[in-house]
Coordinates of C-alpha atoms (C1' of nucleotides) in Angstrom, one line a residue:
Chain L
M433 CA 9.9 100.4 -46.3
T434 CA 9.9 96.7 -45.9
E435 CA 11.1 96.5 -42.3
S436 CA 10.1 100.0 -41.2
Y437 CA 7.8 98.4 -38.7
Y438 CA 10.5 96.7 -36.7
P439 CA 10.9 99.6 -34.2
D440 CA 7.1 99.8 -33.7
V441 CA 7.0 96.2 -32.8
R442 CA 10.1 96.4 -30.7
A443 CA 8.5 99.1 -28.7
L444 CA 5.7 96.9 -27.6
H445 CA 6.0 95.6 -24.0
L446 CA 5.9 92.1 -25.4
F447 CA 9.1 92.6 -27.5
S448 CA 11.0 95.4 -25.8
E449 CA 13.0 93.3 -23.3
M450 CA 14.0 90.3 -25.3
A451 CA 17.5 89.6 -26.7
D452 CA 18.3 91.4 -30.0
E453 CA 19.2 88.2 -31.7
H454 CA 15.8 86.6 -30.8
F455 CA 13.9 89.7 -31.9
E456 CA 15.8 89.7 -35.2
A457 CA 15.1 86.1 -35.6
L458 CA 11.4 86.7 -35.2
M459 CA 11.3 89.6 -37.5
R460 CA 13.2 87.8 -40.2
V461 CA 10.5 85.1 -40.4
S462 CA 7.6 87.5 -40.1
Y463 CA 6.0 89.5 -42.9
V464 CA 3.5 92.2 -43.3
Q465 CA 0.2 92.1 -45.2
T466 CA -2.2 94.8 -46.0
F467 CA -5.8 93.9 -45.8
P468 CA -8.8 95.8 -47.2
P469 CA -11.7 96.7 -44.9
Q470 CA -14.2 94.0 -43.9
I471 CA -11.9 91.1 -44.5
E472 CA -12.2 88.1 -42.2
M473 CA -8.6 87.3 -41.6
I474 CA -9.2 84.6 -39.0
T475 CA -12.1 82.2 -38.5
E476 CA -12.7 80.7 -35.1
G477 CA -11.7 77.1 -35.0
D478 CA -8.7 77.6 -37.4
S479 CA -5.4 76.5 -36.1
S480 CA -3.2 79.3 -34.9
D481 CA -0.5 79.6 -37.4
F482 CA 0.5 83.2 -36.8
L483 CA 0.7 85.7 -34.0
H484 CA -0.8 88.9 -35.4
I485 CA 0.2 92.4 -34.8
V486 CA -2.0 95.3 -35.9
L487 CA 0.4 98.0 -37.3
S488 CA -2.3 100.3 -38.7
G489 CA -6.0 100.3 -39.2
A490 CA -8.3 98.4 -36.8
V491 CA -9.4 94.9 -36.3
E492 CA -12.3 93.4 -34.4
Q493 CA -12.6 90.0 -32.8
F494 CA -16.0 88.4 -32.9
C495 CA -17.7 85.1 -32.3
T496 CA -20.6 83.3 -33.8
W497 CA -22.7 80.4 -32.6
N498 CA -25.9 79.0 -34.0
G499 CA -26.5 81.9 -36.4
R500 CA -25.8 84.6 -33.8
E501 CA -22.8 86.9 -33.6
T502 CA -21.2 89.0 -30.9
I503 CA -18.2 91.3 -30.8
M504 CA -15.6 90.6 -28.2
S505 CA -13.2 93.5 -28.7
T506 CA -11.7 95.9 -31.1
I507 CA -7.9 96.1 -31.6
R508 CA -6.1 99.2 -32.5
P509 CA -2.4 99.8 -33.3
I510 CA 0.0 98.9 -32.1
S511 CA -1.0 95.7 -30.5
T512 CA -0.9 91.9 -30.8
F513 CA -3.8 89.5 -30.7
I514 CA -4.5 85.8 -30.4
L515 CA -1.4 85.4 -28.3
A516 CA -3.0 82.7 -26.1
A517 CA -3.9 80.5 -29.0
T518 CA -0.4 80.9 -30.4
I519 CA 1.2 79.9 -27.2
K520 CA -1.1 76.9 -26.6
D521 CA -1.0 75.9 -30.2
A522 CA -4.7 75.6 -29.9
P523 CA -7.5 76.6 -32.3
Y524 CA -8.6 80.3 -32.3
L525 CA -11.6 80.9 -30.1
M526 CA -12.5 84.1 -31.9
S527 CA -12.7 85.2 -35.5
A528 CA -11.1 88.5 -36.6
R529 CA -12.0 90.9 -39.4
T530 CA -10.5 94.3 -40.4
L531 CA -12.7 97.3 -39.8
E532 CA -10.6 99.5 -42.0
K533 CA -7.7 99.0 -44.4
S534 CA -5.1 97.6 -42.1
R535 CA -1.5 96.6 -42.1
I536 CA -0.9 93.4 -40.1
A537 CA 2.4 91.8 -39.2
L538 CA 2.4 88.0 -39.0
I539 CA 4.8 86.0 -37.0
P540 CA 4.7 82.2 -37.4
S541 CA 3.4 80.7 -34.2
Q542 CA 6.0 78.0 -34.1
D543 CA 8.8 80.6 -34.1
V544 CA 7.1 82.5 -31.3
R545 CA 6.9 79.3 -29.3
A546 CA 10.6 78.5 -30.1
V547 CA 11.8 81.9 -29.0
F548 CA 9.5 81.7 -26.0
D549 CA 11.4 78.5 -25.0
A550 CA 14.8 80.0 -25.6
D551 CA 14.4 83.6 -24.2
G552 CA 13.4 84.0 -20.5
Q553 CA 12.8 87.7 -20.9
F554 CA 10.4 87.0 -23.8
A555 CA 8.6 84.4 -21.7
R556 CA 8.2 86.8 -18.9
A557 CA 6.9 89.5 -21.2
I558 CA 4.3 87.0 -22.5
V559 CA 3.2 86.3 -19.0
T560 CA 2.6 89.9 -18.3
E561 CA 0.7 90.3 -21.5
L562 CA -1.4 87.2 -20.9
A563 CA -2.2 88.2 -17.4
Q564 CA -3.3 91.6 -18.8
C565 CA -5.5 89.9 -21.4
Y566 CA -7.0 87.6 -18.8
R567 CA -7.9 90.4 -16.5
S568 CA -9.5 92.3 -19.3
V569 CA -11.8 89.5 -20.2
V570 CA -12.7 89.0 -16.5
K571 CA -13.6 92.7 -16.4
A572 CA -15.7 92.3 -19.5
Q573 CA -17.4 89.3 -17.9
K574 CA -18.2 91.2 -14.7
D575 CA -19.5 94.1 -16.9
I576 CA -22.0 91.9 -18.6
K577 CA -23.0 89.7 -15.7
L578 CA -23.5 92.5 -13.2
R579 CA -24.9 95.4 -15.2
T580 CA -27.9 96.2 -17.4
S581 CA -27.2 97.3 -20.9
L582 CA -27.9 100.9 -19.9
E583 CA -25.3 100.7 -17.2
R584 CA -22.8 99.2 -19.6
L585 CA -23.3 101.9 -22.1
A586 CA -23.0 104.6 -19.4
N587 CA -19.7 103.1 -18.2
Y588 CA -18.5 102.6 -21.7
L589 CA -19.0 106.3 -22.4
L590 CA -17.2 107.3 -19.2
R591 CA -14.3 105.1 -20.1
Q592 CA -14.2 106.4 -23.6
Q593 CA -14.4 110.0 -22.4
R594 CA -11.4 109.4 -20.2
Y595 CA -9.5 107.6 -22.9
S596 CA -10.0 110.4 -25.4
G597 CA -8.6 113.0 -23.0
G598 CA -11.4 113.8 -20.6
G599 CA -13.1 116.6 -22.5
Q600 CA -16.9 116.9 -22.5
G601 CA -17.1 116.0 -26.1
F602 CA -15.6 113.1 -28.0
D603 CA -16.3 110.8 -30.9
L604 CA -17.3 107.1 -30.7
P605 CA -14.4 105.1 -32.1
I606 CA -16.7 102.5 -33.7
E607 CA -20.0 102.6 -35.4
K608 CA -23.1 102.2 -33.2
R609 CA -24.1 98.9 -34.8
R610 CA -20.8 97.4 -33.7
L611 CA -20.9 99.1 -30.3
A612 CA -24.2 97.5 -29.7
L613 CA -22.8 94.0 -30.3
L614 CA -19.7 94.8 -28.2
L615 CA -21.9 95.9 -25.3
G616 CA -24.1 92.8 -25.7
M617 CA -27.2 94.5 -27.0
T618 CA -29.1 95.1 -30.3
P619 CA -28.6 98.3 -32.3
E620 CA -32.3 99.3 -31.6
N621 CA -31.7 98.9 -27.9
L622 CA -28.6 101.0 -28.1
S623 CA -30.5 103.8 -29.8
R624 CA -33.0 103.8 -27.0
A625 CA -30.3 103.6 -24.4
F626 CA -28.7 106.8 -25.7
K627 CA -32.0 108.5 -25.4
A628 CA -32.4 107.2 -21.9
L629 CA -29.0 108.7 -20.9
Q630 CA -30.2 112.1 -21.9
A631 CA -31.7 112.2 -18.4
Y632 CA -28.1 112.2 -17.1
G633 CA -26.8 114.9 -19.5
V634 CA -25.6 112.7 -22.4
T635 CA -26.3 114.0 -25.9
V636 CA -25.4 112.3 -29.1
D637 CA -25.1 113.6 -32.7
G638 CA -23.9 111.0 -35.1
A639 CA -20.7 109.7 -33.7
G640 CA -20.3 112.7 -31.5
V641 CA -21.0 112.3 -27.8
H642 CA -21.3 115.1 -25.2
I643 CA -21.3 114.6 -21.5
R644 CA -22.6 117.7 -19.8
D645 CA -21.7 116.7 -16.2
R646 CA -19.4 113.7 -15.7
E647 CA -20.4 113.4 -12.0
D648 CA -24.0 113.3 -12.9
L649 CA -23.5 110.4 -15.2
E650 CA -21.2 108.7 -12.7
R651 CA -23.8 108.8 -10.1
F652 CA -25.9 106.6 -12.4
A653 CA -23.1 104.5 -13.9
K654 CA -21.2 103.8 -10.7
P655 CA -17.9 103.1 -12.4
S656 CA -15.6 100.7 -10.6
A657 CA -11.8 100.4 -10.8
L658 CA -12.3 96.6 -10.8
I659 CA -14.4 96.7 -13.9
D660 CA -13.6 99.9 -15.8
D661 CA -9.9 100.5 -15.3
Y662 CA -7.9 99.5 -18.3
S663 CA -4.6 100.1 -16.7
S664 CA -4.7 97.6 -13.9
Chain O
M1018 CA 1.7 65.9 8.1
T1019 CA 3.0 69.4 7.8
E1020 CA 4.5 69.1 4.4
S1021 CA 2.5 66.2 3.1
Y1022 CA 0.9 68.4 0.5
Y1023 CA 4.2 69.1 -1.3
P1024 CA 3.8 66.1 -3.8
D1025 CA 0.3 67.2 -4.6
V1026 CA 1.4 70.7 -5.5
R1027 CA 4.5 69.4 -7.3
A1028 CA 2.2 67.4 -9.5
L1029 CA 0.4 70.4 -10.8
H1030 CA 1.5 71.4 -14.3
L1031 CA 2.4 74.8 -12.9
F1032 CA 5.1 73.3 -10.6
S1033 CA 6.0 70.0 -12.2
E1034 CA 8.8 71.2 -14.4
M1035 CA 10.6 73.8 -12.3
A1036 CA 14.0 73.2 -10.6
D1037 CA 13.9 71.4 -7.3
E1038 CA 15.6 74.1 -5.4
H1039 CA 13.1 76.7 -6.6
F1040 CA 10.2 74.5 -5.7
E1041 CA 11.7 73.8 -2.3
A1042 CA 12.2 77.6 -1.9
L1043 CA 8.5 78.2 -2.6
M1044 CA 7.3 75.5 -0.3
R1045 CA 9.5 76.7 2.5
V1046 CA 7.8 80.1 2.6
S1047 CA 4.4 78.7 1.9
Y1048 CA 1.9 77.5 4.5
V1049 CA -1.4 75.7 4.8
Q1050 CA -4.5 77.0 6.3
T1051 CA -7.8 75.2 6.9
F1052 CA -10.9 77.3 6.5
P1053 CA -14.4 76.5 7.6
P1054 CA -17.2 76.7 5.1
Q1055 CA -18.6 80.0 3.9
I1056 CA -15.6 82.0 4.7
E1057 CA -14.7 84.9 2.5
M1058 CA -10.9 84.4 2.1
I1059 CA -10.4 87.1 -0.5
T1060 CA -12.3 90.3 -1.2
E1061 CA -12.1 91.9 -4.6
G1062 CA -9.9 95.0 -4.6
D1063 CA -7.5 93.5 -2.0
S1064 CA -3.8 93.4 -2.9
S1065 CA -2.7 90.0 -4.1
D1066 CA -0.4 88.9 -1.3
F1067 CA -0.6 85.1 -1.9
L1068 CA -1.0 82.7 -4.7
H1069 CA -3.6 80.2 -3.4
I1070 CA -3.9 76.5 -4.0
V1071 CA -6.9 74.5 -3.1
L1072 CA -5.7 71.2 -1.6
S1073 CA -9.1 70.0 -0.5
G1074 CA -12.7 71.2 -0.2
A1075 CA -14.0 73.8 -2.7
V1076 CA -13.8 77.5 -3.4
E1077 CA -15.9 79.8 -5.5
Q1078 CA -14.9 83.0 -7.1
F1079 CA -17.6 85.7 -7.1
C1080 CA -17.9 89.4 -7.9
T1081 CA -20.2 92.1 -6.6
W1082 CA -21.2 95.4 -7.9
N1083 CA -23.9 97.9 -6.8
G1084 CA -25.5 95.4 -4.5
R1085 CA -25.6 92.6 -7.1
E1086 CA -23.5 89.4 -7.0
T1087 CA -22.5 86.8 -9.6
I1088 CA -20.4 83.7 -9.4
M1089 CA -17.5 83.4 -11.8
S1090 CA -16.2 79.9 -11.2
T1091 CA -15.8 77.2 -8.7
I1092 CA -12.4 75.7 -8.0
R1093 CA -11.8 72.2 -6.8
P1094 CA -8.6 70.4 -5.8
I1095 CA -6.0 70.4 -6.8
S1096 CA -5.7 73.8 -8.5
T1097 CA -4.4 77.3 -8.1
F1098 CA -6.3 80.5 -8.4
I1099 CA -5.7 84.3 -8.7
L1100 CA -2.5 83.6 -10.6
A1101 CA -2.9 86.6 -12.8
A1102 CA -3.2 89.1 -9.9
T1103 CA -0.2 87.5 -8.3
I1104 CA 1.9 87.9 -11.4
K1105 CA 0.8 91.4 -12.1
D1106 CA 1.0 92.5 -8.4
A1107 CA -2.4 94.0 -9.1
P1108 CA -5.6 93.9 -6.9
Y1109 CA -7.8 90.9 -7.0
L1110 CA -10.7 91.3 -9.5
M1111 CA -12.7 88.6 -7.8
S1112 CA -13.6 87.7 -4.2
A1113 CA -13.3 84.1 -3.1
R1114 CA -15.1 82.1 -0.4
T1115 CA -15.0 78.5 0.7
L1116 CA -18.0 76.3 -0.1
E1117 CA -16.9 73.6 2.2
K1118 CA -14.2 73.2 4.8
S1119 CA -11.1 73.6 2.8
R1120 CA -7.4 73.3 3.0
I1121 CA -5.6 76.1 1.2
A1122 CA -1.9 76.4 0.5
L1123 CA -0.7 80.0 0.4
I1124 CA 2.5 81.1 -1.4
P1125 CA 3.6 84.7 -0.9
S1126 CA 3.1 86.5 -4.2
Q1127 CA 6.5 88.2 -4.0
D1128 CA 8.2 84.8 -3.8
V1129 CA 6.2 83.5 -6.8
R1130 CA 7.3 86.6 -8.8
A1131 CA 10.9 86.1 -7.7
V1132 CA 11.1 82.5 -8.8
F1133 CA 9.2 83.4 -11.9
D1134 CA 12.1 85.8 -12.7
A1135 CA 14.7 83.2 -11.9
D1136 CA 13.3 80.0 -13.3
G1137 CA 12.5 79.9 -17.0
Q1138 CA 10.7 76.6 -16.7
F1139 CA 8.4 78.0 -14.1
A1140 CA 7.8 81.1 -16.3
R1141 CA 6.9 78.9 -19.2
A1142 CA 4.5 76.9 -17.0
I1143 CA 2.9 80.0 -15.9
V1144 CA 2.4 81.1 -19.5
T1145 CA 0.6 77.9 -20.3
E1146 CA -1.5 78.1 -17.2
L1147 CA -2.5 81.8 -17.9
A1148 CA -3.2 81.0 -21.5
Q1149 CA -5.5 78.3 -20.3
C1150 CA -7.3 80.6 -17.8
Y1151 CA -7.7 83.2 -20.5
R1152 CA -9.2 80.8 -22.9
S1153 CA -11.6 79.6 -20.2
V1154 CA -12.9 83.1 -19.6
V1155 CA -13.3 83.8 -23.3
K1156 CA -15.4 80.7 -23.5
A1157 CA -17.5 81.8 -20.6
Q1158 CA -17.9 85.1 -22.3
K1159 CA -19.1 83.5 -25.5
D1160 CA -21.4 81.3 -23.5
I1161 CA -23.1 84.2 -21.9
K1162 CA -23.2 86.6 -24.9
L1163 CA -24.4 84.1 -27.5
R1164 CA -26.7 81.8 -25.6
T1165 CA -30.0 82.1 -23.7
S1166 CA -30.1 80.9 -20.2
L1167 CA -31.9 77.7 -21.3
E1168 CA -29.1 76.9 -23.8
R1169 CA -26.4 77.7 -21.2
L1170 CA -28.0 75.2 -18.8
A1171 CA -28.4 72.5 -21.4
N1172 CA -24.7 72.8 -22.4
Y1173 CA -23.7 72.9 -18.7
L1174 CA -25.5 69.6 -18.1
L1175 CA -23.8 68.1 -21.2
R1176 CA -20.4 69.2 -20.0
Q1177 CA -21.1 68.0 -16.5
Q1178 CA -22.3 64.6 -17.8
R1179 CA -19.1 64.2 -19.7
Y1180 CA -17.0 65.3 -16.9
S1181 CA -18.7 62.8 -14.5
G1182 CA -18.0 59.9 -16.7
G1183 CA -20.6 60.0 -19.4
G1184 CA -23.4 58.0 -17.7
Q1185 CA -27.0 59.0 -18.0
G1186 CA -27.2 60.0 -14.4
F1187 CA -25.0 62.3 -12.4
D1188 CA -25.1 64.7 -9.5
L1189 CA -24.8 68.5 -9.7
P1190 CA -21.6 69.4 -8.0
I1191 CA -22.9 72.6 -6.6
E1192 CA -26.3 73.7 -5.2
K1193 CA -28.8 75.1 -7.6
R1194 CA -28.8 78.5 -6.1
R1195 CA -25.1 78.8 -6.9
L1196 CA -25.5 77.2 -10.3
A1197 CA -28.0 79.8 -11.2
L1198 CA -25.6 82.6 -10.4
L1199 CA -22.8 80.8 -12.2
L1200 CA -24.9 80.5 -15.3
G1201 CA -26.0 84.1 -15.1
M1202 CA -29.6 83.7 -14.1
T1203 CA -31.8 83.7 -11.0
P1204 CA -32.6 80.6 -8.9
E1205 CA -36.3 80.9 -9.9
N1206 CA -35.4 80.9 -13.6
L1207 CA -33.1 77.9 -13.1
S1208 CA -36.0 76.0 -11.6
R1209 CA -38.1 76.7 -14.6
A1210 CA -35.3 76.0 -17.0
F1211 CA -35.0 72.5 -15.6
K1212 CA -38.6 71.9 -16.2
A1213 CA -38.3 73.2 -19.7
L1214 CA -35.5 70.7 -20.4
Q1215 CA -37.9 67.9 -19.6
A1216 CA -39.0 68.3 -23.2
Y1217 CA -35.5 67.1 -24.2
G1218 CA -35.4 64.1 -21.8
V1219 CA -33.8 65.8 -18.7
T1220 CA -35.2 64.9 -15.3
V1221 CA -34.0 66.2 -12.0
D1222 CA -34.5 65.0 -8.5
G1223 CA -32.7 67.0 -5.9
A1224 CA -29.1 67.2 -7.0
G1225 CA -29.5 64.2 -9.3
V1226 CA -29.8 64.7 -13.0
H1227 CA -30.8 62.1 -15.6
I1228 CA -30.3 62.6 -19.3
R1229 CA -32.4 60.1 -21.2
D1230 CA -30.9 60.7 -24.6
R1231 CA -27.8 62.7 -25.0
E1232 CA -28.2 63.3 -28.7
D1233 CA -31.7 64.6 -28.2
L1234 CA -30.4 67.2 -25.7
E1235 CA -27.5 68.0 -28.0
R1236 CA -29.8 68.8 -30.8
F1237 CA -31.2 71.5 -28.7
A1238 CA -28.0 72.6 -26.9
K1239 CA -25.7 72.6 -30.0
P1240 CA -22.5 72.2 -27.9
S1241 CA -19.4 73.6 -29.6
A1242 CA -15.8 72.7 -29.1
L1243 CA -15.0 76.4 -29.1
I1244 CA -17.2 77.1 -26.1
D1245 CA -17.7 73.9 -24.2
D1246 CA -14.4 72.0 -24.4
Y1247 CA -12.5 72.3 -21.2
S1248 CA -9.4 70.6 -22.6
S1249 CA -8.4 72.9 -25.4
Chain D
dC812 C1' -27.2 111.7 -57.3
dG813 C1' -29.0 107.6 -56.3
dC814 C1' -28.1 103.3 -54.0
dT815 C1' -27.0 100.8 -49.9
dA816 C1' -25.9 100.4 -45.3
dT817 C1' -26.7 102.5 -40.9
dG818 C1' -29.4 104.6 -37.6
dT819 C1' -33.9 105.8 -35.4
dT820 C1' -38.5 105.1 -33.9
dG821 C1' -42.7 102.6 -32.9
dA822 C1' -45.4 98.3 -31.8
dT823 C1' -45.2 94.0 -30.0
dC824 C1' -43.3 89.8 -28.1
dC825 C1' -40.4 87.1 -25.3
dA826 C1' -37.0 86.0 -21.9
dT827 C1' -35.8 86.8 -17.5
dA828 C1' -36.2 89.3 -13.1
dT829 C1' -38.8 90.3 -9.2
dC830 C1' -42.1 89.6 -5.6
dA831 C1' -44.7 86.5 -2.8
dA832 C1' -46.1 82.1 -1.0
dT833 C1' -45.3 77.4 -0.1
dA834 C1' -42.7 73.2 0.2
dA835 C1' -38.8 70.5 1.1
dG836 C1' -34.4 69.9 2.9
dT837 C1' -30.7 70.4 6.4
dG838 C1' -28.7 71.1 10.6
dT839 C1' -29.0 72.0 15.6
dG840 C1' -30.1 71.5 20.3
dG841 C1' -33.1 69.6 23.6
Chain V
dC642 C1' -34.2 60.9 17.8
dC643 C1' -37.3 64.3 17.1
dA644 C1' -38.8 69.2 16.9
dC645 C1' -37.7 73.6 15.6
dA646 C1' -35.4 77.0 12.9
dC647 C1' -33.3 78.3 8.8
dT648 C1' -31.9 77.8 4.3
dT649 C1' -32.9 76.2 -0.3
dA650 C1' -36.0 74.9 -3.9
dT651 C1' -40.2 75.3 -6.2
dT652 C1' -44.3 77.5 -8.1
dG653 C1' -47.4 81.3 -9.3
dA654 C1' -48.3 86.1 -10.6
dT655 C1' -46.6 90.1 -12.4
dA656 C1' -43.2 93.5 -14.0
dT657 C1' -39.5 94.8 -17.0
dG658 C1' -35.4 94.7 -19.8
dG659 C1' -34.4 93.7 -24.0
dA660 C1' -35.3 91.4 -28.7
dT661 C1' -37.8 91.3 -32.8
dC662 C1' -40.3 93.0 -36.6
dA663 C1' -41.4 96.7 -39.5
dA664 C1' -41.3 101.3 -41.3
dC665 C1' -38.8 105.2 -42.1
dA666 C1' -34.9 108.5 -42.0
dT667 C1' -30.2 109.4 -42.7
dA668 C1' -25.7 109.2 -44.0
dG669 C1' -21.9 107.4 -46.7
dC670 C1' -20.2 106.1 -50.9
dG671 C1' -19.6 104.9 -55.8

DNA sequence: CGCTATGTTGATCCATATCAATAAGTGTGG
DNA sequence: CCACACTTATTGATATGGATCAACATAGCG
C-alpha cells in the first residue's frame, strides 16, 4: 500500500500533464504521513519545506495575530496546499491543522521547484492552479468586504447546497464554531444569524440545514458569479 | 516615441527573462492607450481580453456588490494587473479605473497565453508573479479578518512610512476617501481613526502624516512580517 | 454515564456605519 | 485672479451590526 496514492495524485490537474519521469521523480522523494485529528502540521512563519497534498481526512488553514485567530479555508481530498509558499521558497503565511485523522503526502519543496524549472507542462499547471487560488482569495476578500455576516452566511449556505447536490436538505461539512471563524464572525453571532435566516425559510437542526425555497433565500443573499462561483 | 515603453516593460520581472523573439512578438501586438482620470477601464464580469500594464499614472482596482463598493488595491507604475484572469481566460473579478491620467499598455490575452505555452521562462516568471499576487491577497485577508480598523490604519501608516524612505514625515499616496475604502472602513471612521492615533504620536495635516516615534506606534500596531511585509 | 467541548440564549458593550451639517480644498470659467 | 461650484474632509448625533461576557443546554466521547 506504500505507493497506492500515486494515481490519486497523478489525477490532480497539477500533476496530470507532466512528463512521467518527472512525476516519478517527485513521487520517489515524497512520502506519506498519517496525522491524528487536531494536529498543527504547519505554523505560519515556518519555512516551506514541503508541498502538502491531502489524500484523506480534512485540513484547515488558519491564521493568528495578537491573540486572535481566524480560519482561512478548509481543504478536503484530493488537493494540494501551500503551493505559493513552496514556489516562492518563502515562509508559510498560514498555519494548518488536521480536523480529522488525515493522510498527507509531502513533496520536498526543493524538488517541486527543480521539476518546475525542468518541466514546462508542470510549470503551466502550476500557473493554472495558482491563478485559481488567487481568484479564490479575491472572492473571499470581496465576500468579507462587501457583505454583512448574515449575507455571508446566506451565500455560504447557497453555495453549500449547490455543492452538495442541490437538494433542500444538506449537512454542514464543518462544525459551527469553525464555520463562524471561516465566515469572519463569532460562534454566538452565527447562532443568531441562523435564527435570522428562518425568515427566509432556513431551518437548522444540528449540522442539518434545510432550505425551503432557494429563490426566497437568493432574493436576500443576492449570490454573484463573481464572488460565489467556485468553478471560474 | 511609439515603442519607447518597451525597455520599461522588459525590465519587469515578468518579462525580463523570456526569449527576445517572444518578447518582441508580444510587443508587436500590444499597444498603448492614454486614459484621462476617473475612467473605468475594466468592469468586473467582463471577459479578460488584455493584460494591462500601468506605464504612468495610477489605477485602482475596486469591486461592487448590491450597491456597495470597496477598493481592493491601487496600482502604480510600472506593474501589470489582472494577470490571473488573463491566464485563466476567465472574467475579471475586479473593476479598474484610472486615478490620474495614465498610460496603459495592453497585450492581447490570447497572445499572452500563446507565449506562455511556448516560453518556459515566461511561464516560470508568471508563476512567481502569481504566487506574489496570491500572497498579497492572503495578507490583505489576514489584515482585515484579524485587525480592527484602527489597527489596520496604524499598520498601513507604518508600511507607508517605510515605503517612503523611513522618515518621520510622508504624504499619503491616495486621498483619504479612497484610503478608507481600501482599509475597509468609511471616510468618517477614518477621520476619527486618525484622531485616535494622536495618542500614539501620529499627526496629520491634509495628506501629510508625521509619526513622532515609530516604536510607540509599533507597540500599538504590532506589525507582523506575515501580514505587513511586501517583499516576502 | 459523566465529563468536556460545542452550541444556544440573554444582557450588555463596543466598534463602526449612517445621517446630517459644516468646513476646507480644488478646479473652472468669467 | 477671484468667485463660484463641487468634491472631499471633518465633526457631531445616533443607529446598528457584531463582540463580549455569562449562564445554561446539548451533544460527543471516553
